Amino acid sequence: MITRTVDIPIYRGEIIIHWDKDLSHVQEKYGTVPLNNFGAVSLKLDHKKYMVAFEGDLDLGLIAHEVVHLVNFIFTDTGVVLDTQNDEAQAYLTAWIFDTIYETIK
């Protein structure tokens, strides 16, 4: 099991990154719906506090999928509006979160 908490630059807040053989610990700790066969889950725990959890083997597509949820949580909490004509902020945050998760669980 790996659990790491990282501070989010610029936008502030934190992301808890969790990886384990399954998601039962996450389900028990956070009282989620049953997470059998989810593979991963992203949760907004509080204002500017998020958690992402993965189970099993490293899956880059699954990381990318969960990063989208995290970016949307962060932008919602900070009042940033997604703009398809000016998406550099979104691209930088997406890359930073992806790299941080990948470095944590690889």
PDB file of C-alpha atoms in Angstrom:
ATOM      1  CA  MET A   1       0.000   0.000   0.000  1.00  0.00           C
ATOM      2  CA  ILE A   2       1.175   3.515  -0.806  1.00  0.00           C
ATOM      3  CA  THR A   3      -0.400   6.703   0.538  1.00  0.00           C
ATOM      4  CA  ARG A   4       1.040  10.139  -0.152  1.00  0.00           C
ATOM      5  CA  THR A   5      -0.368  13.597   0.453  1.00  0.00           C
ATOM      6  CA  VAL A   6       0.801  16.387  -1.862  1.00  0.00           C
ATOM      7  CA  ASP A   7       0.165  20.114  -1.766  1.00  0.00           C
ATOM      8  CA  ILE A   8      -1.315  21.594  -4.932  1.00  0.00           C
ATOM      9  CA  PRO A   9       0.795  24.498  -6.215  1.00  0.00           C
ATOM     10  CA  ILE A  10      -0.877  27.793  -7.171  1.00  0.00           C
ATOM     11  CA  TYR A  11      -4.427  26.554  -6.508  1.00  0.00           C
ATOM     12  CA  ARG A  12      -3.600  25.421  -2.961  1.00  0.00           C
ATOM     13  CA  GLY A  13      -5.230  22.481  -1.268  1.00  0.00           C
ATOM     14  CA  GLU A  14      -4.039  18.891  -1.205  1.00  0.00           C
ATOM     15  CA  ILE A  15      -4.437  15.581  -2.952  1.00  0.00           C
ATOM     16  CA  ILE A  16      -4.150  12.270  -1.145  1.00  0.00           C
ATOM     17  CA  ILE A  17      -2.850   9.621  -3.542  1.00  0.00           C
ATOM     18  CA  HIS A  18      -3.580   6.044  -2.503  1.00  0.00           C
ATOM     19  CA  TRP A  19      -2.644   2.765  -4.179  1.00  0.00           C
ATOM     20  CA  ASP A  20      -3.357  -0.712  -2.854  1.00  0.00           C
ATOM     21  CA  LYS A  21      -4.285  -4.214  -3.958  1.00  0.00           C
ATOM     22  CA  ASP A  22      -7.969  -3.195  -3.770  1.00  0.00           C
ATOM     23  CA  LEU A  23     -10.128  -0.225  -2.759  1.00  0.00           C
ATOM     24  CA  SER A  24     -11.646  -1.753   0.389  1.00  0.00           C
ATOM     25  CA  HIS A  25      -9.623   0.552   2.667  1.00  0.00           C
ATOM     26  CA  VAL A  26     -10.944   3.608   0.820  1.00  0.00           C
ATOM     27  CA  GLN A  27     -14.507   2.305   0.943  1.00  0.00           C
ATOM     28  CA  GLU A  28     -14.285   1.707   4.696  1.00  0.00           C
ATOM     29  CA  LYS A  29     -12.458   4.939   5.579  1.00  0.00           C
ATOM     30  CA  TYR A  30     -14.586   7.316   3.497  1.00  0.00           C
ATOM     31  CA  GLY A  31     -17.921   5.450   3.543  1.00  0.00           C
ATOM     32  CA  THR A  32     -18.268   5.297  -0.227  1.00  0.00           C
ATOM     33  CA  VAL A  33     -20.540   3.123  -2.288  1.00  0.00           C
ATOM     34  CA  PRO A  34     -19.116  -0.378  -2.864  1.00  0.00           C
ATOM     35  CA  LEU A  35     -15.944   0.023  -4.941  1.00  0.00           C
ATOM     36  CA  ASN A  36     -15.641  -3.573  -6.166  1.00  0.00           C
ATOM     37  CA  ASN A  37     -14.289  -3.603  -9.727  1.00  0.00           C
ATOM     38  CA  PHE A  38     -13.917   0.192  -9.916  1.00  0.00           C
ATOM     39  CA  GLY A  39     -10.168   0.124 -10.509  1.00  0.00           C
ATOM     40  CA  ALA A  40      -9.899   3.709  -9.245  1.00  0.00           C
ATOM     41  CA  VAL A  41     -11.900   6.464  -7.615  1.00  0.00           C
ATOM     42  CA  SER A  42     -11.563  10.225  -7.082  1.00  0.00           C
ATOM     43  CA  LEU A  43     -13.276  11.936  -4.178  1.00  0.00           C
ATOM     44  CA  LYS A  44     -13.718  15.500  -3.064  1.00  0.00           C
ATOM     45  CA  LEU A  45     -13.258  15.205   0.705  1.00  0.00           C
ATOM     46  CA  ASP A  46     -13.583  18.845   1.666  1.00  0.00           C
ATOM     47  CA  HIS A  47     -12.990  22.296   0.198  1.00  0.00           C
ATOM     48  CA  LYS A  48      -9.643  21.982  -1.604  1.00  0.00           C
ATOM     49  CA  LYS A  49      -8.995  18.474  -0.224  1.00  0.00           C
ATOM     50  CA  TYR A  50      -9.180  15.577  -2.659  1.00  0.00           C
ATOM     51  CA  MET A  51      -8.344  11.896  -2.736  1.00  0.00           C
ATOM     52  CA  VAL A  52      -7.568   9.600  -5.624  1.00  0.00           C
ATOM     53  CA  ALA A  53      -7.132   5.859  -5.165  1.00  0.00           C
ATOM     54  CA  PHE A  54      -6.035   3.090  -7.488  1.00  0.00           C
ATOM     55  CA  GLU A  55      -5.946  -0.665  -7.173  1.00  0.00           C
ATOM     56  CA  GLY A  56      -3.895  -3.350  -8.849  1.00  0.00           C
ATOM     57  CA  ASP A  57      -1.472  -2.807 -11.703  1.00  0.00           C
ATOM     58  CA  LEU A  58      -0.408   0.597 -12.961  1.00  0.00           C
ATOM     59  CA  ASP A  59      -2.786   1.728 -15.729  1.00  0.00           C
ATOM     60  CA  LEU A  60      -1.884   5.013 -17.434  1.00  0.00           C
ATOM     61  CA  GLY A  61      -5.312   5.426 -19.007  1.00  0.00           C
ATOM     62  CA  LEU A  62      -6.956   5.050 -15.612  1.00  0.00           C
ATOM     63  CA  ILE A  63      -4.630   7.688 -14.156  1.00  0.00           C
ATOM     64  CA  ALA A  64      -5.550  10.071 -17.003  1.00  0.00           C
ATOM     65  CA  HIS A  65      -9.249   9.391 -16.403  1.00  0.00           C
ATOM     66  CA  GLU A  66      -9.018  10.215 -12.687  1.00  0.00           C
ATOM     67  CA  VAL A  67      -6.916  13.323 -13.367  1.00  0.00           C
ATOM     68  CA  VAL A  68      -9.837  14.802 -15.327  1.00  0.00           C
ATOM     69  CA  HIS A  69     -12.036  14.447 -12.247  1.00  0.00           C
ATOM     70  CA  LEU A  70      -9.399  16.022  -9.993  1.00  0.00           C
ATOM     71  CA  VAL A  71      -8.836  18.992 -12.312  1.00  0.00           C
ATOM     72  CA  ASN A  72     -12.595  19.612 -12.417  1.00  0.00           C
ATOM     73  CA  PHE A  73     -12.843  19.423  -8.599  1.00  0.00           C
ATOM     74  CA  ILE A  74      -9.962  21.879  -8.210  1.00  0.00           C
ATOM     75  CA  PHE A  75     -11.287  24.326 -10.812  1.00  0.00           C
ATOM     76  CA  THR A  76     -14.760  24.237  -9.260  1.00  0.00           C
ATOM     77  CA  ASP A  77     -13.365  24.946  -5.788  1.00  0.00           C
ATOM     78  CA  THR A  78     -11.171  27.802  -7.003  1.00  0.00           C
ATOM     79  CA  GLY A  79     -13.698  29.388  -9.354  1.00  0.00           C
ATOM     80  CA  VAL A  80     -11.680  28.716 -12.504  1.00  0.00           C
ATOM     81  CA  VAL A  81     -13.898  28.335 -15.566  1.00  0.00           C
ATOM     82  CA  LEU A  82     -12.771  25.792 -18.146  1.00  0.00           C
ATOM     83  CA  ASP A  83     -12.088  27.601 -21.410  1.00  0.00           C
ATOM     84  CA  THR A  84     -11.505  25.534 -24.539  1.00  0.00           C
ATOM     85  CA  GLN A  85      -9.978  28.568 -26.289  1.00  0.00           C
ATOM     86  CA  ASN A  86      -7.488  29.279 -23.479  1.00  0.00           C
ATOM     87  CA  ASP A  87      -6.718  25.960 -21.809  1.00  0.00           C
ATOM     88  CA  GLU A  88      -3.087  26.360 -20.698  1.00  0.00           C
ATOM     89  CA  ALA A  89      -4.014  26.431 -17.007  1.00  0.00           C
ATOM     90  CA  GLN A  90      -5.958  23.212 -17.444  1.00  0.00           C
ATOM     91  CA  ALA A  91      -3.135  21.586 -19.419  1.00  0.00           C
ATOM     92  CA  TYR A  92      -0.454  22.499 -16.876  1.00  0.00           C
ATOM     93  CA  LEU A  93      -2.532  21.306 -13.910  1.00  0.00           C
ATOM     94  CA  THR A  94      -3.417  18.090 -15.738  1.00  0.00           C
ATOM     95  CA  ALA A  95       0.245  17.370 -16.472  1.00  0.00           C
ATOM     96  CA  TRP A  96       1.322  18.165 -12.914  1.00  0.00           C
ATOM     97  CA  ILE A  97      -1.310  15.905 -11.349  1.00  0.00           C
ATOM     98  CA  PHE A  98      -0.585  13.081 -13.801  1.00  0.00           C
ATOM     99  CA  ASP A  99       3.171  13.275 -13.199  1.00  0.00           C
ATOM    100  CA  THR A 100       2.682  13.412  -9.425  1.00  0.00           C
ATOM    101  CA  ILE A 101       0.420  10.351  -9.400  1.00  0.00           C
ATOM    102  CA  TYR A 102       2.687   8.441 -11.792  1.00  0.00           C
ATOM    103  CA  GLU A 103       5.816   9.186  -9.737  1.00  0.00           C
ATOM    104  CA  THR A 104       3.998   8.079  -6.582  1.00  0.00           C
ATOM    105  CA  ILE A 105       2.760   4.701  -7.774  1.00  0.00           C
ATOM    106  CA  LYS A 106       5.233   3.593 -10.447  1.00  0.00           C
TER     107      LYS A 106
END
